[in-house]
CSV table of C-alpha atoms and ligand atoms in Angstrom, one decimal:
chain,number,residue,atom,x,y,z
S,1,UNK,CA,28.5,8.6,-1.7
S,2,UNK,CA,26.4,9.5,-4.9
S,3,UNK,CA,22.7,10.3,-4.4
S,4,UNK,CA,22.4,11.2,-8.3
S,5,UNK,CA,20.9,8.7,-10.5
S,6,UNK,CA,23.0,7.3,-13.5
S,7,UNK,CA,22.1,8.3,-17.0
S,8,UNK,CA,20.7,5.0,-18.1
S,9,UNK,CA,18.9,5.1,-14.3
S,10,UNK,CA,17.6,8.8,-16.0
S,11,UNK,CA,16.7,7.0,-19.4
S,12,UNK,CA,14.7,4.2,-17.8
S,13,UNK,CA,13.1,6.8,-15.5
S,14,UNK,CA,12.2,9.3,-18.2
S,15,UNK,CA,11.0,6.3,-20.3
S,16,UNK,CA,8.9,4.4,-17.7
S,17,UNK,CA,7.3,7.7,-16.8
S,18,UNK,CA,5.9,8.6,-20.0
S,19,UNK,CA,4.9,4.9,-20.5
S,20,UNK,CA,3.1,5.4,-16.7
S,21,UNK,CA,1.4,9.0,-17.5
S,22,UNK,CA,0.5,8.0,-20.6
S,23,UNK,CA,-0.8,4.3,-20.9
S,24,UNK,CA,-1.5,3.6,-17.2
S,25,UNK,CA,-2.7,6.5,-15.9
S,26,UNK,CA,-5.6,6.5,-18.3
S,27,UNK,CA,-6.7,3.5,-16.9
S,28,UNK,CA,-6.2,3.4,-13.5
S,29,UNK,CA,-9.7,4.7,-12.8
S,30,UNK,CA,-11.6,2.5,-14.7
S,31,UNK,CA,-9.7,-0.8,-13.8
S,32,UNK,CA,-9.7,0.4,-10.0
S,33,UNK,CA,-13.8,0.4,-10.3
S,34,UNK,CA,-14.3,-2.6,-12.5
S,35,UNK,CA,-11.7,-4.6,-10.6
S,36,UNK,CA,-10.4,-5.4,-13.9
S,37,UNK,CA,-7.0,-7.1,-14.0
S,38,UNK,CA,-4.7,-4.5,-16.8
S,39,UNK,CA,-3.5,-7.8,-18.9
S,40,UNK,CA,-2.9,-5.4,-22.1
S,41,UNK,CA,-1.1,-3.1,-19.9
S,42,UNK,CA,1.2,-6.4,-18.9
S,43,UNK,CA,1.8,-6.6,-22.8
S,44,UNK,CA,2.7,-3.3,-23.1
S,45,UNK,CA,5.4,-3.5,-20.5
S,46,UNK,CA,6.7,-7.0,-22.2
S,47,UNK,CA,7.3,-5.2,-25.5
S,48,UNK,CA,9.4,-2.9,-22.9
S,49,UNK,CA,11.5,-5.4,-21.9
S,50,UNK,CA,10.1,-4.5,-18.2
S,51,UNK,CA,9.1,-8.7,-17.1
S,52,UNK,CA,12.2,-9.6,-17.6
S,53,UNK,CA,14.1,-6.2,-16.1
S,54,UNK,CA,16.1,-8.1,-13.2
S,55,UNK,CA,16.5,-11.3,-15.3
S,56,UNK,CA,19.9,-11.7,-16.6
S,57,UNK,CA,20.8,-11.2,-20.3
S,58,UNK,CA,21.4,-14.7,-20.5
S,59,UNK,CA,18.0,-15.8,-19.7
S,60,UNK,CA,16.4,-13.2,-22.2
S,61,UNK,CA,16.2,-10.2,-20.0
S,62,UNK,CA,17.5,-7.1,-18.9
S,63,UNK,CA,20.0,-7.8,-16.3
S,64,UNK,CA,19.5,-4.7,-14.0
S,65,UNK,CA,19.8,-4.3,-10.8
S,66,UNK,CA,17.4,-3.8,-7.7
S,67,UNK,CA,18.1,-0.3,-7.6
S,68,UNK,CA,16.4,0.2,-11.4
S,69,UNK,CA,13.4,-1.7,-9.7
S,70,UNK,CA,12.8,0.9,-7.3
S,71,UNK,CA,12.9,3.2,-10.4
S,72,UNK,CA,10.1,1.3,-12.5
S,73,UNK,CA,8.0,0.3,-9.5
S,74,UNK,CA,7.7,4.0,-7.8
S,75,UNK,CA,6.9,5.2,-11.5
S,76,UNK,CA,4.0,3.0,-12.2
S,77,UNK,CA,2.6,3.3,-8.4
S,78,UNK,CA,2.5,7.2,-8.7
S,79,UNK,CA,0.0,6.4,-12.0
S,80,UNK,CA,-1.8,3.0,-10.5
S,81,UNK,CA,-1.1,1.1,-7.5
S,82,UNK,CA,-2.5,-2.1,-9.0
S,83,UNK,CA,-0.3,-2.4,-11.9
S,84,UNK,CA,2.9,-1.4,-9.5
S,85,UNK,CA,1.5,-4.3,-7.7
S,86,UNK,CA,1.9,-6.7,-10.3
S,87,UNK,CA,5.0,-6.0,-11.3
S,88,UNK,CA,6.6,-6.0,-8.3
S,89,UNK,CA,4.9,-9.6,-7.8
S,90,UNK,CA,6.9,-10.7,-10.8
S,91,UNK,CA,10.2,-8.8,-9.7
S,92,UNK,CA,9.7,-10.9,-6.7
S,93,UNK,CA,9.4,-14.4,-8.5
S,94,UNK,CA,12.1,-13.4,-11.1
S,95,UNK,CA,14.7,-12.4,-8.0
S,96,UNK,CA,13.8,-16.0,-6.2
S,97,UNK,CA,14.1,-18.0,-9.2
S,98,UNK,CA,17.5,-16.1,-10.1
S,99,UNK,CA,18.7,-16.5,-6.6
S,100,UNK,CA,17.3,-20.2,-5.7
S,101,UNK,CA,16.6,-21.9,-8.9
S,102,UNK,CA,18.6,-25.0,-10.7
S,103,UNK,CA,20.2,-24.1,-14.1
S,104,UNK,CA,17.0,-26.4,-15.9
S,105,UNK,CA,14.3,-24.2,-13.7
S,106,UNK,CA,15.8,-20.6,-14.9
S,107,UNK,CA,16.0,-21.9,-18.8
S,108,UNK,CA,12.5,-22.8,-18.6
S,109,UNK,CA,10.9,-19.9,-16.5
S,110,UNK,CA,13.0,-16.5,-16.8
S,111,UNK,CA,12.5,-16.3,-20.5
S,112,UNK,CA,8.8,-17.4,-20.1
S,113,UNK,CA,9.0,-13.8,-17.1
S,114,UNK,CA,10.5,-12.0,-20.4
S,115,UNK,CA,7.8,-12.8,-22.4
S,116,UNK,CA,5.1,-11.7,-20.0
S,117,UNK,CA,4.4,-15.4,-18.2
S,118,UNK,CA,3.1,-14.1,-14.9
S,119,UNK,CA,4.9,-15.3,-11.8
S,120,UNK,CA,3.0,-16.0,-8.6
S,121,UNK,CA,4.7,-16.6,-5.0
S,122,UNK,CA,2.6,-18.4,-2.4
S,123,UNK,CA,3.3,-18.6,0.8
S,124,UNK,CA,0.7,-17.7,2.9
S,125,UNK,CA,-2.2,-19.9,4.1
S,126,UNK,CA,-5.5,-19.4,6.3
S,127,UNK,CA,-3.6,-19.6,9.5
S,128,UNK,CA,-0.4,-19.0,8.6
S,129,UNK,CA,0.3,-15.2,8.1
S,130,UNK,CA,3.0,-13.6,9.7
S,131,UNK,CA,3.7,-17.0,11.3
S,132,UNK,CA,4.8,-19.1,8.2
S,133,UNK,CA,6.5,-21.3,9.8
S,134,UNK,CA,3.0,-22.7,11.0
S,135,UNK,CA,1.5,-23.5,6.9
S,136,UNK,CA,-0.2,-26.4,6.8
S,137,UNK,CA,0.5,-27.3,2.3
S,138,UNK,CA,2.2,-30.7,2.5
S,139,UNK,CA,4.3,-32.5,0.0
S,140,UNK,CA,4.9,-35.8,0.2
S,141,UNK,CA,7.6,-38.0,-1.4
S,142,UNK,CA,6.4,-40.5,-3.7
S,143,UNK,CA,9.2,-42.0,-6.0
S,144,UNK,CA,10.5,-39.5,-8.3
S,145,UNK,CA,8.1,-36.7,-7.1
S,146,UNK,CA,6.2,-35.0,-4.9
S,147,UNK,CA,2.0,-34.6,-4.3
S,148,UNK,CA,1.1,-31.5,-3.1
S,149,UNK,CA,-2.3,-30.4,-0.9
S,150,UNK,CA,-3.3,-27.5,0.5
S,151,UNK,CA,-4.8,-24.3,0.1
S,152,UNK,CA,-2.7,-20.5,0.0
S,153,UNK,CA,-4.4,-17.7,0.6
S,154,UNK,CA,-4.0,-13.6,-0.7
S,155,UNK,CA,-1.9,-14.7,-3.6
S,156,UNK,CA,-1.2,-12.4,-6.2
S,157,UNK,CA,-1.1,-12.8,-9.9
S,158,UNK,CA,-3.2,-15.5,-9.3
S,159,UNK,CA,-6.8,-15.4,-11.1
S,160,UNK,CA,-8.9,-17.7,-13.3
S,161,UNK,CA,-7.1,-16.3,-16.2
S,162,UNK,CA,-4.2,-14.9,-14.7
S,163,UNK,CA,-1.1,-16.5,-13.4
S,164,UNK,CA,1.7,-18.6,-15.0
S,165,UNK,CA,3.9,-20.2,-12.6
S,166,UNK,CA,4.0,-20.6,-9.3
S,167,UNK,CA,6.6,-20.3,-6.3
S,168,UNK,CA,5.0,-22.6,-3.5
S,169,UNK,CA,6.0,-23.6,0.0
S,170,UNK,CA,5.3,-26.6,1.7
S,171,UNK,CA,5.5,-29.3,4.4
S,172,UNK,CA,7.7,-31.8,3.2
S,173,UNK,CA,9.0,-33.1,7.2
S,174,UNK,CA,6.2,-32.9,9.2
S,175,UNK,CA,8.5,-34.4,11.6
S,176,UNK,CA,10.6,-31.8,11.9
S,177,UNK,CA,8.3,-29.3,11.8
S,178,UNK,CA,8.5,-25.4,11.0
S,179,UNK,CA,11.7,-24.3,9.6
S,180,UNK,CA,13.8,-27.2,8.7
S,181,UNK,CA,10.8,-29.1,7.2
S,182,UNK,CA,9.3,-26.7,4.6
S,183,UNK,CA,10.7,-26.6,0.9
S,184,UNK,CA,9.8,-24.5,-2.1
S,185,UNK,CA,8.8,-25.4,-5.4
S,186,UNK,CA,8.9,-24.4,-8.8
S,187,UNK,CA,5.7,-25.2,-10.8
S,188,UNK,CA,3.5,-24.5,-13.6
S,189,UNK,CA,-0.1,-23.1,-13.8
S,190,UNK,CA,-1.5,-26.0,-16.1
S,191,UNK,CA,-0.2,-28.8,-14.0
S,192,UNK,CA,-3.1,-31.0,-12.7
S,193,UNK,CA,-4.7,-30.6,-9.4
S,194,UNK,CA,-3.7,-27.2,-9.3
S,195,UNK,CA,-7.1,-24.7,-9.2
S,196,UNK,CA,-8.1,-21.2,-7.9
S,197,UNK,CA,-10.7,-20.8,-5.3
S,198,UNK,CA,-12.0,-17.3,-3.7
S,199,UNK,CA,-11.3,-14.3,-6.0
S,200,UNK,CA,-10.9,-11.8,-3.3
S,201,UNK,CA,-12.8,-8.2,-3.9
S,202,UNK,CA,-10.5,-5.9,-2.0
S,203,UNK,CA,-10.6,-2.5,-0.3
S,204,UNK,CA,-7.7,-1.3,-2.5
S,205,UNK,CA,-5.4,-2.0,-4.9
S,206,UNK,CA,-8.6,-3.6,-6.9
S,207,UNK,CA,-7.1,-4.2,-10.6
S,208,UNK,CA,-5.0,-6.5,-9.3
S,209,UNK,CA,-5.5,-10.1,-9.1
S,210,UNK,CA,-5.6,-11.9,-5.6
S,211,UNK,CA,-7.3,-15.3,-4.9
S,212,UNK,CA,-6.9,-18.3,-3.1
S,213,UNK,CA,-4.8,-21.5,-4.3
S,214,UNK,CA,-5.9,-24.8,-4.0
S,215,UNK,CA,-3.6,-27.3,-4.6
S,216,UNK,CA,-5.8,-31.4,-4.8
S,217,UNK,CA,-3.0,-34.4,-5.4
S,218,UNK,CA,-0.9,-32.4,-7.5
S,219,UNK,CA,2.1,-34.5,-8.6
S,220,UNK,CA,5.4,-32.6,-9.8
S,221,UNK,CA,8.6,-34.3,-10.6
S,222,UNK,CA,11.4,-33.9,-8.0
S,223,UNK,CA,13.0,-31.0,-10.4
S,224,UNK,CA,10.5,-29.1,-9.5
S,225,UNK,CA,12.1,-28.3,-5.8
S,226,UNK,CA,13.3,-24.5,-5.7
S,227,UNK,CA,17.0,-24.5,-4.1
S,228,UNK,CA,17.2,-27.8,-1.6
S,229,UNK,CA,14.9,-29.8,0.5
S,230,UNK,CA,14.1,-28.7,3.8
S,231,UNK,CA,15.4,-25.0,2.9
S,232,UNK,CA,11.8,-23.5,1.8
S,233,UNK,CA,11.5,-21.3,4.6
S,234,UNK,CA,14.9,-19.7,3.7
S,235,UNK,CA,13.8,-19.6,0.1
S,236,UNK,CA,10.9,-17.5,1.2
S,237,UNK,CA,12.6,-15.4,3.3
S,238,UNK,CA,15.5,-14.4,1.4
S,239,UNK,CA,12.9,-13.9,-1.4
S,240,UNK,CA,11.2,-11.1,0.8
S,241,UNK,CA,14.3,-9.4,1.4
S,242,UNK,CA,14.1,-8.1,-2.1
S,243,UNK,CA,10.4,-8.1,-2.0
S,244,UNK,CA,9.9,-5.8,0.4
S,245,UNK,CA,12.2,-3.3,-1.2
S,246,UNK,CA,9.4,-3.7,-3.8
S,247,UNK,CA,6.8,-2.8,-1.7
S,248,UNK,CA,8.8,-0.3,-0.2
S,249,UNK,CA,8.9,1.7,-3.6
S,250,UNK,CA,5.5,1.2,-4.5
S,251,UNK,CA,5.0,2.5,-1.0
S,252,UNK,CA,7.0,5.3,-2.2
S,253,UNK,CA,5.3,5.9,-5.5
S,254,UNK,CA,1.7,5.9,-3.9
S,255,UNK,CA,3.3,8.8,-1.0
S,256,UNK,CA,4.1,10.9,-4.2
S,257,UNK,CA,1.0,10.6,-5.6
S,258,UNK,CA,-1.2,12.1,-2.5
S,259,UNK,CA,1.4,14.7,-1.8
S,260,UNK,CA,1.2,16.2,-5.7
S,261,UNK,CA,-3.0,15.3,-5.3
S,262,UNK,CA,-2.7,17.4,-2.1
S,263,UNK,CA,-0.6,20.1,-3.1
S,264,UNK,CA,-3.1,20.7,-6.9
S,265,UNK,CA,-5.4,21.2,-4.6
S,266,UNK,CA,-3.9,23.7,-2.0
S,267,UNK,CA,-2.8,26.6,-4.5
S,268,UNK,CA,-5.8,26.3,-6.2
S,269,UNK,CA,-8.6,26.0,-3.4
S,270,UNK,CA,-9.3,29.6,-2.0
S,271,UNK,CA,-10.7,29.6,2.0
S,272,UNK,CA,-11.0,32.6,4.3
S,273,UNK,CA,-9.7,35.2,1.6
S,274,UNK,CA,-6.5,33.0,0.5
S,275,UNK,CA,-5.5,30.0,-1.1
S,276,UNK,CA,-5.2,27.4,1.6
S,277,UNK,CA,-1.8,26.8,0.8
S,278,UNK,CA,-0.9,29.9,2.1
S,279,UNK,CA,-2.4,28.9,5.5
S,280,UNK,CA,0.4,27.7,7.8
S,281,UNK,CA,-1.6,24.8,9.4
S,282,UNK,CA,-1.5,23.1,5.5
S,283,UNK,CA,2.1,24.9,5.0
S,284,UNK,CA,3.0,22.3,7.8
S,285,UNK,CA,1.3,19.5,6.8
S,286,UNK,CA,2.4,19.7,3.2
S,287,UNK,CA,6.3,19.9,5.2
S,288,UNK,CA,5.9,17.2,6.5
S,289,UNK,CA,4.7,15.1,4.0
S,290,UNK,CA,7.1,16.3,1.7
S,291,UNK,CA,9.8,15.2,4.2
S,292,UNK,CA,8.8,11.7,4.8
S,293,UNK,CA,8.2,11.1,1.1
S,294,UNK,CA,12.3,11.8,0.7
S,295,UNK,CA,13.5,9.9,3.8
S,296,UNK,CA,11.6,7.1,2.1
S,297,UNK,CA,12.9,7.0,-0.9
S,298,UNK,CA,16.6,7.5,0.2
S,299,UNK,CA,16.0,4.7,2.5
S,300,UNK,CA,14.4,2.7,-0.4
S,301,UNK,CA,17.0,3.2,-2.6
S,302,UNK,CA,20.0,2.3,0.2
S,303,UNK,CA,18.0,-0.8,0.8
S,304,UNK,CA,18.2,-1.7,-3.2
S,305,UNK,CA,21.9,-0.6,-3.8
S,306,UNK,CA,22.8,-3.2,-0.7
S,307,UNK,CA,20.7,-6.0,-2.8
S,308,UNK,CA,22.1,-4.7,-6.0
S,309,UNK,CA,25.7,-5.3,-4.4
S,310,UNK,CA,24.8,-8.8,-3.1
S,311,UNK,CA,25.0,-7.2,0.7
S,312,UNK,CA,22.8,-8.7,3.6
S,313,UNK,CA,20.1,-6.2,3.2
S,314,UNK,CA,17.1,-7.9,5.8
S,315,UNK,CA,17.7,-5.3,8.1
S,316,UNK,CA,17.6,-2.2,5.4
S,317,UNK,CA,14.5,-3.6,3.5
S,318,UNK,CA,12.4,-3.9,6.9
S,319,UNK,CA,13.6,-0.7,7.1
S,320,UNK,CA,12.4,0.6,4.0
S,321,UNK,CA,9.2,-1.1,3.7
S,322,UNK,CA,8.2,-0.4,7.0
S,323,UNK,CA,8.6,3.6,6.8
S,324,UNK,CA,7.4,3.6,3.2
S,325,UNK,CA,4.6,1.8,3.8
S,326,UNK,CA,3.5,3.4,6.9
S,327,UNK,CA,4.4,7.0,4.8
S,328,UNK,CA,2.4,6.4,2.2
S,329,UNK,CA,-0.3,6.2,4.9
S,330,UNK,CA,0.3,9.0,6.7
S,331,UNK,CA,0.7,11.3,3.3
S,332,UNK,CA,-2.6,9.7,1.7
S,333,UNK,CA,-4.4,10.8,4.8
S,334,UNK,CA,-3.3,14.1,5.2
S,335,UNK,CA,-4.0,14.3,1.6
S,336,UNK,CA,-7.6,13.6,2.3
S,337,UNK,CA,-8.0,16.0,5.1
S,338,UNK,CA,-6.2,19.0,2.5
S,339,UNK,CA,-8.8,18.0,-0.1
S,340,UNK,CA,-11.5,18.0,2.3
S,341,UNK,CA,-15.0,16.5,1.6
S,342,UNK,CA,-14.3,16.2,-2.3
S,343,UNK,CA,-11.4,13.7,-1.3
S,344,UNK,CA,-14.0,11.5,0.6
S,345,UNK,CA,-16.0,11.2,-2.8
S,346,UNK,CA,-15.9,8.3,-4.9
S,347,UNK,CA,-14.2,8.2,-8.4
S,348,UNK,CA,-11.4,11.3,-7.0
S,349,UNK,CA,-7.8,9.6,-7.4
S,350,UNK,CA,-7.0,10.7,-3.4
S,351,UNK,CA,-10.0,8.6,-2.8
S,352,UNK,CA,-8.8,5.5,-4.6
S,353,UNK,CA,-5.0,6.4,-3.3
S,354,UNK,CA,-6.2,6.4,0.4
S,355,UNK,CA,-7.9,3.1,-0.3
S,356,UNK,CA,-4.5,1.4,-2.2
S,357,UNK,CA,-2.7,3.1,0.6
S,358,UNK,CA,-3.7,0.3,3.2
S,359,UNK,CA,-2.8,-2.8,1.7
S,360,UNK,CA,1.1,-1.5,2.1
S,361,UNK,CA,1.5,-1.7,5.6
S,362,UNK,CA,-0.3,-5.7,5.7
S,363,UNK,CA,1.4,-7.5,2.9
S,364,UNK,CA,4.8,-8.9,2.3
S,365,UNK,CA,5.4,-9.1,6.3
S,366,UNK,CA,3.3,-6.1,8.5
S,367,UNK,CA,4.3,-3.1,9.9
S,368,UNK,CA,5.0,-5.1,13.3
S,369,UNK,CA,6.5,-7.9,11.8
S,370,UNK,CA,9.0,-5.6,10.1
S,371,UNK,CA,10.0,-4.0,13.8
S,372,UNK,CA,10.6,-8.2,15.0
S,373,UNK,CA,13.2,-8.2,11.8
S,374,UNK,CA,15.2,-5.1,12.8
S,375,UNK,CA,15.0,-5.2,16.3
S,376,UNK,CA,16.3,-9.1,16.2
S,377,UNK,CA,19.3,-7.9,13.4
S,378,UNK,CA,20.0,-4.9,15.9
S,379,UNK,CA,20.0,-7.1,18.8
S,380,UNK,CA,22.3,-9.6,17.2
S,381,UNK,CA,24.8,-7.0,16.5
S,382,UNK,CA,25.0,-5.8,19.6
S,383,UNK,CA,25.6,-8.9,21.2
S,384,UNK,CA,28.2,-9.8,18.5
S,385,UNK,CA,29.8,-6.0,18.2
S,386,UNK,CA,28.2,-3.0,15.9
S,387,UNK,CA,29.1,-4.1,12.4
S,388,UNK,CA,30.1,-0.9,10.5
M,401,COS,N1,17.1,-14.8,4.8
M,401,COS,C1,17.6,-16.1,4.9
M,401,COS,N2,17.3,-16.9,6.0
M,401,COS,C2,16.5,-16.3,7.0
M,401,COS,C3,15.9,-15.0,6.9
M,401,COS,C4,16.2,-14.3,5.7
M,401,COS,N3,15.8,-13.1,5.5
M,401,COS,N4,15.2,-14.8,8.0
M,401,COS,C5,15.2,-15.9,8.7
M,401,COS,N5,16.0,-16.8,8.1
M,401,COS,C6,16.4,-18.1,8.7
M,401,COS,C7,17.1,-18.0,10.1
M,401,COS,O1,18.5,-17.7,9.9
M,401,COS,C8,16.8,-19.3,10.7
M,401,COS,O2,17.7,-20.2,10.2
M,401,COS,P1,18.4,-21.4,11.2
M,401,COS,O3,17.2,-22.2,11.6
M,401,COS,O4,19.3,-22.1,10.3
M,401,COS,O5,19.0,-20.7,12.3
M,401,COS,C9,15.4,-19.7,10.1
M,401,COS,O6,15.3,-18.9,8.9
M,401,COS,C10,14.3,-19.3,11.1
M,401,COS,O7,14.4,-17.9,11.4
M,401,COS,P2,13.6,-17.3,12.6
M,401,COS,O8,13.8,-18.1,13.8
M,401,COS,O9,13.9,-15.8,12.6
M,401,COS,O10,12.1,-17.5,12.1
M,401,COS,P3,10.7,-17.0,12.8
M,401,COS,O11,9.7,-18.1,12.6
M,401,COS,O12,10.9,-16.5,14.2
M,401,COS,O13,10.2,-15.9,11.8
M,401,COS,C11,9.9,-13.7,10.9
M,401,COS,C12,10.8,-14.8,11.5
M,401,COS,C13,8.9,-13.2,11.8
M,401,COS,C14,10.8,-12.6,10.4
M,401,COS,C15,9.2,-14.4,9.7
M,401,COS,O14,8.3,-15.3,10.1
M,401,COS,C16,8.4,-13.4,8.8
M,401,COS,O15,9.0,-12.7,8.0
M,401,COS,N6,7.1,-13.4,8.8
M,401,COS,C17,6.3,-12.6,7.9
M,401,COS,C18,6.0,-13.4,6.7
M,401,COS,C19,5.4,-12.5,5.6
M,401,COS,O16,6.0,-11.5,5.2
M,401,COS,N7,4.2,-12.9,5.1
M,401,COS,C20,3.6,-12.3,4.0
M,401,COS,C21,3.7,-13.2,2.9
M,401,COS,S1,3.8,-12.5,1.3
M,401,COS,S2,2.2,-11.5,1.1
């Protein structure tokens, strides 16, 4: 066991935090009030090789694990949630093309990740949330292709300017319904009858870009199915395996952020005589913040090196993401209460943390629906025998 990074884990770090404190940081105000998606920040990080960071050198990128995601994701959260965001999106897409895609769908779309293409992954619909076994997107055989309809809802990436190509789930058995009749697809922006509708103006996380898609009689060629027919709800769920360890890190990042907010403020804000960090009641606040910060990360980083080894990881990344998430929470509200009344003000970065804070615990599978995936994994073991 070895909880040290690596020295090239120590040069990315070292490299992405400089690139966060000084390009990202600047900016995370501004783009946070304007809702203005950080497109030349996305450039930046393409010249850094970042896009393409778990593409494999074959495909133009930089072949590294899940493990160095955690690094670049927690990095850029701690200096602005929305461009964390973003990039974890496109991690996400890169991991599910790399994992489901035919040897003619990575060729055309990991190099186009590398070159700062934005990836999109929609799965979720009006009614279908946490249930997406319930989405109502069809796709229907006709010849050599398939016309898709329907409408996705809370997708990121996706903007009237943003957004490249598209991971989509649909109906394609209505027969068989849920599971066994859903299949992903692989397709680009500019095909016709694809079109965004509501831009959504969020509570958090504002800079980056989430809207409804609408999908009216678009036709795509049969090559355009991700991994096989009738396995899109598979797709989609092994894709949020690695997902979630995403979120889980941004989750992580955004902790890290309120406790250093918090603690700038406690040695230097003087109450009753002494500096309030010197007051036990903060002393123990700040503890435990502190300590939930590091169980998340170590659990965020066990859940990545299981990924990064190609182990069954469901179980771990629930894991992860669900403490993160609901850490982050829990540290960017006690951060609020250290800071006081100046944390409840507009324009302070605890203020905009709090706010990107709540979006962790909803997307990429809720705080609850993470509890159904480990108590189901945990049950199963039982009943088949603890696996070591
Ligand atoms: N990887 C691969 N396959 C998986 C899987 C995973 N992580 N999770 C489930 N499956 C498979 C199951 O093995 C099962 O296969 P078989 O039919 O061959 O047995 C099938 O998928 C159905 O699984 P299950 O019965 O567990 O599905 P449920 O409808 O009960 O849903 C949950 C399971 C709740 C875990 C799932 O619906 C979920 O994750 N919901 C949240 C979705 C979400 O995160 N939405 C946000 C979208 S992104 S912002």
């Amino acid at each position: 066991m070895d909880f040290e990074l690596t020295k090239e884990q120590k040069l990315l770090r070292k490299m992405v935090r400089s690139f966060a404190e000084n390009e990202v940081a600047p900016l995370a105000e501004e783009i946070d009030r304007t809702g203005r998606f950080p497109a030349e920040t996305i450039a930046k990080m393409t010249e850094l090789g970042l896009m393409g960071l778990n593409v494999p050198k074959e495909y133009g990128g930089q072949g590294l694990p899940d493990t160095c995601k955690i690094i670049v994701v927690s990095e850029l959260a701690k200096a602005c949630a929305s461009t964390a965001e973003a990039f974890a999106v496109q991690m996400l897409v890169n991991f599910i093309i790399k994992k489901f895609g035919s040897e003619e769908q990575k060729r055309e779309f990991l190099p186009r990740a590398c070159k700062g293409e934005l990836g999109v992954f929609a799965l979720s619909e009006p009614s279908a949330g946490s249930d997406p076994s319930s989405i109502r997107m069809t796709a229907e055989e006709d010849g050599d292709s398939y016309v898709l309809n329907g409408q996705k809802t809370f997708i990121s990436n996706l903007s009237e300017t943003e957004g490249d190509f598209i991971v989509v789930v649909a109906v394609t058995d209505p027969e068989k319904r849920q599971h066994g009749g859903m299949t992903a697809f692989l397709i680009d922006r500019k095909t016709p009858g694809v079109s965004v509708g509501t831009i959504e103006d969020k509570m958090g996380i504002r800079a980056a870009c989430v809207s409804e898609l609408l999908l009216n009689d678009c036709r795509v060629p049969r090559s355009c199915v991700l991994g096989s027919v009738g396995e899109g709800f598979k797709v989609a769920m092994g894709g949020l395996d690695s997902g979630r360890v995403g979120i889980a890190a941004q989750s992580c990042g955004i902790a890290e952020a309120a406790l250093k907010e918090a603690l700038k403020n406690a040695v230097t804000r003087v109450q009753f005589g002494k500096r309030i960090a010197d007051q036990q009641g903060i002393q123990f606040y700040l503890a435990d913040m502190a300590t939930r910060v590091e169980t998340a990360y170590l659990m965020t980083y066990k859940a990545a090196a299981l990924l990064s080894e190609g182990k069954r990881a469901g179980k771990y990344s629930s894991m992860a993401k669900y403490y993160a998430s609901e850490t982050a929470n829990y540290v960017a509200q006690k951060a609020v209460q250290i800071y006081g009344g100046y944390g409840y003000v507009r324009g302070t970065a605890i203020e905009r943390i709090f706010r990107d804070a709540r979006v962790l615990t909803l997307y990429e599978g809720t705080s609850e629906i993470q509890k159904i995936v480990i108590a189901r994994e945990i049950i199963r073991e039982a009943e088949g025998g603890f696996v070591e």
